[in-house]
Amino acid sequence: MSEKLNIGVILGSTREGRVSPQVGEWVKGIADKRGDANYEIVDIADYKLPFLGEGDAPGIAAWNEKLASLDGFVFIVQEYNHSITGALKNAIDLAREAWNNKAAGIVSYGSTGGARAAEHLRGILGELMVADVRTHPTLSLFTDFENFSVFKPQNIHDENINLMLDQVTTWSRALKTIRQ
Ligand SMILES: Cc1cc2nc3c(=O)[nH]c(=O)nc-3n(C[C@H](O)[C@H](O)[C@H](O)COP(=O)(O)O)c2cc1C
């Protein structure tokens, strides 16, 4: 088998007090046990991205370099007003070629599992030629979190996470062949 894939687990929220780092670390923990790829947390907040068109901060180049180094993505998506966060949309808009011909999975959360946000993200990913996989683990603010702030996932989700990762790695490997 050729060299290991690099898969980024992208945290979609940046607000103070966000729960996305807990969810991202949990996904990475399951992923790391597989040994089939290099998984890393990619935190939008680290890049201090300006809004598109409002300056040329160094974070934009660093963000694009990070995305370019990845073969696939797992988006940690939280539902804000029935869609993805403004921070994630802006970060997506700040790159183009670095997204193209790669695969992605979505893990979402919200009062209805973040399903509406995830479906919006699928439409956006289509425009960027990111192949989003079918299996979509959904986490409930009511049953997978304590007080909506401490992440306590039910065991039933592990299998779905692995299924999603099976699909992301398979498609990431396939798409890598058309980028070379
Ligand atoms: C501005 C805002 C809008 C929200 N809108 C929704 C919503 O439409 N549907 C929903 O299920 N949860 C909604 N929520 C709840 C968030 O999904 C919840 O707070 C979640 O923890 C946010 O993710 P984060 O902690 O990683 O920022 C909203 C939260 C915020 C801050």
Coordinates of C-alpha atoms and ligand atoms in Angstrom, one line a residue:
M1 CA 0.0 0.0 0.0
S2 CA 1.2 3.5 -0.7
E3 CA 2.0 6.1 1.9
K4 CA -0.6 7.0 4.6
L5 CA -3.3 9.4 3.9
N6 CA -3.5 12.7 5.8
I7 CA -7.0 13.4 7.1
G8 CA -7.9 16.7 8.8
V9 CA -10.6 16.8 11.5
I10 CA -11.8 20.4 11.0
L11 CA -13.4 22.1 13.9
G12 CA -16.2 24.2 12.5
S13 CA -16.9 26.5 15.5
T14 CA -14.6 29.2 17.0
R15 CA -16.7 30.8 19.7
E16 CA -15.4 31.0 23.3
G17 CA -16.9 28.1 25.2
R18 CA -17.4 26.0 22.1
V19 CA -17.8 22.2 22.4
S20 CA -16.3 21.3 19.1
P21 CA -12.8 20.5 20.5
Q22 CA -14.3 17.8 22.7
V23 CA -16.1 16.3 19.7
G24 CA -13.1 16.6 17.4
E25 CA -10.8 14.9 20.0
W26 CA -13.3 12.1 20.4
V27 CA -13.5 11.5 16.6
K28 CA -9.7 11.6 16.4
G29 CA -9.4 9.1 19.2
I30 CA -11.6 6.6 17.3
A31 CA -9.7 7.4 14.1
D32 CA -6.2 6.9 15.6
K33 CA -7.1 3.4 16.7
R34 CA -7.6 2.4 13.1
G35 CA -4.0 3.1 12.1
D36 CA -5.0 3.6 8.4
A37 CA -4.2 7.3 8.1
N38 CA -2.6 10.3 9.8
Y39 CA -5.4 12.1 11.5
E40 CA -5.0 15.6 12.9
I41 CA -7.2 18.3 14.4
V42 CA -7.4 21.4 12.3
D43 CA -8.7 24.3 14.3
I44 CA -10.0 27.2 12.2
A45 CA -9.5 29.4 15.3
D46 CA -5.7 28.9 15.1
Y47 CA -5.5 30.8 11.8
K48 CA -7.1 34.1 12.8
L49 CA -8.7 34.3 9.4
P50 CA -10.1 37.7 8.4
F51 CA -13.4 37.8 6.5
L52 CA -12.9 37.2 2.8
G53 CA -11.8 40.5 1.1
E54 CA -11.0 42.3 4.4
G55 CA -7.2 42.0 4.3
D56 CA -4.4 39.6 3.5
A57 CA -3.6 38.2 6.9
P58 CA -0.8 35.6 7.0
G59 CA -3.3 33.1 8.3
I60 CA -4.9 32.8 4.9
A61 CA -1.7 31.4 3.3
A62 CA -1.2 29.1 6.3
W63 CA -4.8 27.9 6.1
N64 CA -4.4 27.1 2.4
E65 CA -1.1 25.3 3.0
K66 CA -2.7 23.2 5.7
L67 CA -5.6 22.2 3.5
A68 CA -3.2 21.5 0.6
S69 CA -1.3 19.0 2.8
L70 CA -4.5 17.0 3.5
D71 CA -6.0 14.2 1.4
G72 CA -9.4 14.3 3.1
F73 CA -11.5 15.9 5.8
V74 CA -13.9 15.2 8.6
F75 CA -15.9 18.3 9.3
I76 CA -17.1 18.7 12.9
V77 CA -20.3 20.7 12.2
Q78 CA -22.5 22.5 14.7
E79 CA -25.9 23.9 13.8
Y80 CA -26.2 27.7 14.0
N81 CA -29.5 29.1 12.8
H82 CA -30.2 26.0 10.8
S83 CA -26.9 26.2 9.0
I84 CA -23.1 26.0 9.5
T85 CA -21.2 28.7 11.4
G86 CA -20.2 31.9 9.7
A87 CA -16.6 31.0 10.7
L88 CA -16.7 27.7 8.8
K89 CA -18.3 29.2 5.7
N90 CA -15.7 32.0 5.7
A91 CA -12.8 29.5 6.1
I92 CA -14.2 27.4 3.3
D93 CA -14.5 30.5 1.0
L94 CA -10.9 31.4 1.7
A95 CA -9.5 28.5 -0.2
R96 CA -10.4 26.9 -3.5
E97 CA -7.9 24.6 -5.2
A98 CA -6.8 23.2 -1.9
W99 CA -10.3 21.6 -1.5
N100 CA -10.7 20.2 -5.0
N101 CA -10.8 16.4 -5.7
K102 CA -10.8 15.3 -2.0
A103 CA -13.2 13.4 0.1
A104 CA -15.0 14.5 3.3
G105 CA -17.2 13.1 6.1
I106 CA -19.4 15.1 8.3
V107 CA -20.0 14.6 12.1
S108 CA -22.7 17.1 13.3
Y109 CA -24.5 18.1 16.4
G110 CA -27.4 20.2 17.5
S111 CA -30.9 19.8 18.8
T112 CA -31.8 17.6 15.8
G113 CA -28.3 16.2 15.3
G114 CA -27.1 19.2 13.3
A115 CA -28.8 17.6 10.3
R116 CA -29.9 20.9 8.7
A117 CA -26.4 22.4 8.9
A118 CA -24.8 19.2 7.5
E119 CA -27.1 19.3 4.5
H120 CA -26.2 22.9 3.8
L121 CA -22.5 21.9 4.0
R122 CA -23.1 19.2 1.4
G123 CA -24.3 21.7 -1.1
I124 CA -21.2 23.9 -0.5
L125 CA -18.8 21.0 -0.8
G126 CA -20.3 20.1 -4.2
E127 CA -19.3 23.4 -5.6
L128 CA -15.7 22.9 -4.3
M129 CA -15.5 19.4 -5.8
V130 CA -15.2 17.7 -2.4
A131 CA -16.9 14.3 -2.4
D132 CA -18.9 14.0 0.8
V133 CA -19.6 10.5 1.9
R134 CA -23.0 9.0 2.8
T135 CA -22.5 8.0 6.4
H136 CA -23.2 10.9 8.7
P137 CA -22.9 10.5 12.4
T138 CA -25.4 12.9 14.2
L139 CA -25.0 13.8 17.8
S140 CA -27.8 15.2 19.9
L141 CA -27.4 18.1 22.3
F142 CA -29.9 16.4 24.5
T143 CA -28.6 12.9 24.7
D144 CA -24.9 13.1 23.9
F145 CA -24.1 16.1 26.1
E146 CA -24.5 17.0 29.7
N147 CA -25.9 20.4 30.2
F148 CA -25.3 21.0 26.5
S149 CA -21.6 21.6 27.3
V150 CA -19.9 18.4 28.5
F151 CA -19.7 15.8 25.7
K152 CA -20.7 12.3 26.8
P153 CA -21.4 10.4 23.6
Q154 CA -23.5 7.3 23.6
N155 CA -21.7 4.1 22.6
I156 CA -24.0 3.6 19.6
H157 CA -22.0 6.3 17.6
D158 CA -18.7 4.5 17.4
E159 CA -19.7 2.1 14.7
N160 CA -21.1 5.0 12.5
I161 CA -17.9 7.0 13.0
N162 CA -15.8 4.0 11.8
L163 CA -18.2 3.4 8.8
M164 CA -17.8 7.1 7.9
L165 CA -14.0 6.9 8.1
D166 CA -14.0 3.7 6.0
Q167 CA -15.8 5.8 3.3
V168 CA -13.6 8.9 3.7
T169 CA -10.3 6.9 3.5
T170 CA -11.5 4.9 0.5
W171 CA -12.6 7.9 -1.5
S172 CA -9.6 10.0 -0.4
R173 CA -7.2 7.3 -1.7
A174 CA -9.1 7.1 -5.0
L175 CA -9.2 10.8 -5.5
K176 CA -5.5 11.2 -4.7
T177 CA -4.8 9.3 -7.9
I178 CA -6.4 12.0 -10.0
R179 CA -4.5 14.9 -8.3
Q180 CA -1.1 13.4 -9.1
Ligands
LIG1 C1 -25.9 31.6 17.1 C2 -26.4 30.3 17.5 C3 -27.4 29.7 16.8 C4 -27.9 28.4 17.1 N1 -28.8 27.9 16.3 C5 -29.2 26.6 16.4 C6 -30.1 26.0 15.5 O1 -30.6 26.5 14.6 N2 -30.3 24.6 15.7 C7 -29.8 23.9 16.7 O2 -30.0 22.7 16.8 N3 -28.9 24.5 17.6 C8 -28.6 25.8 17.5 N4 -27.7 26.4 18.3 C9 -27.1 25.6 19.4 C10 -25.7 25.1 19.0 O3 -25.9 24.0 18.1 C11 -25.0 24.6 20.3 O4 -24.8 25.7 21.1 C12 -23.7 24.0 20.0 O5 -23.0 23.6 21.2 C13 -22.8 25.0 19.2 O6 -21.6 24.4 18.9 P1 -20.2 24.9 19.6 O7 -20.4 24.8 21.0 O8 -19.1 24.1 19.0 O9 -20.1 26.4 19.2 C14 -27.3 27.7 18.1 C15 -26.2 28.3 18.8 C16 -25.8 29.5 18.5 C17 -24.6 30.1 19.3

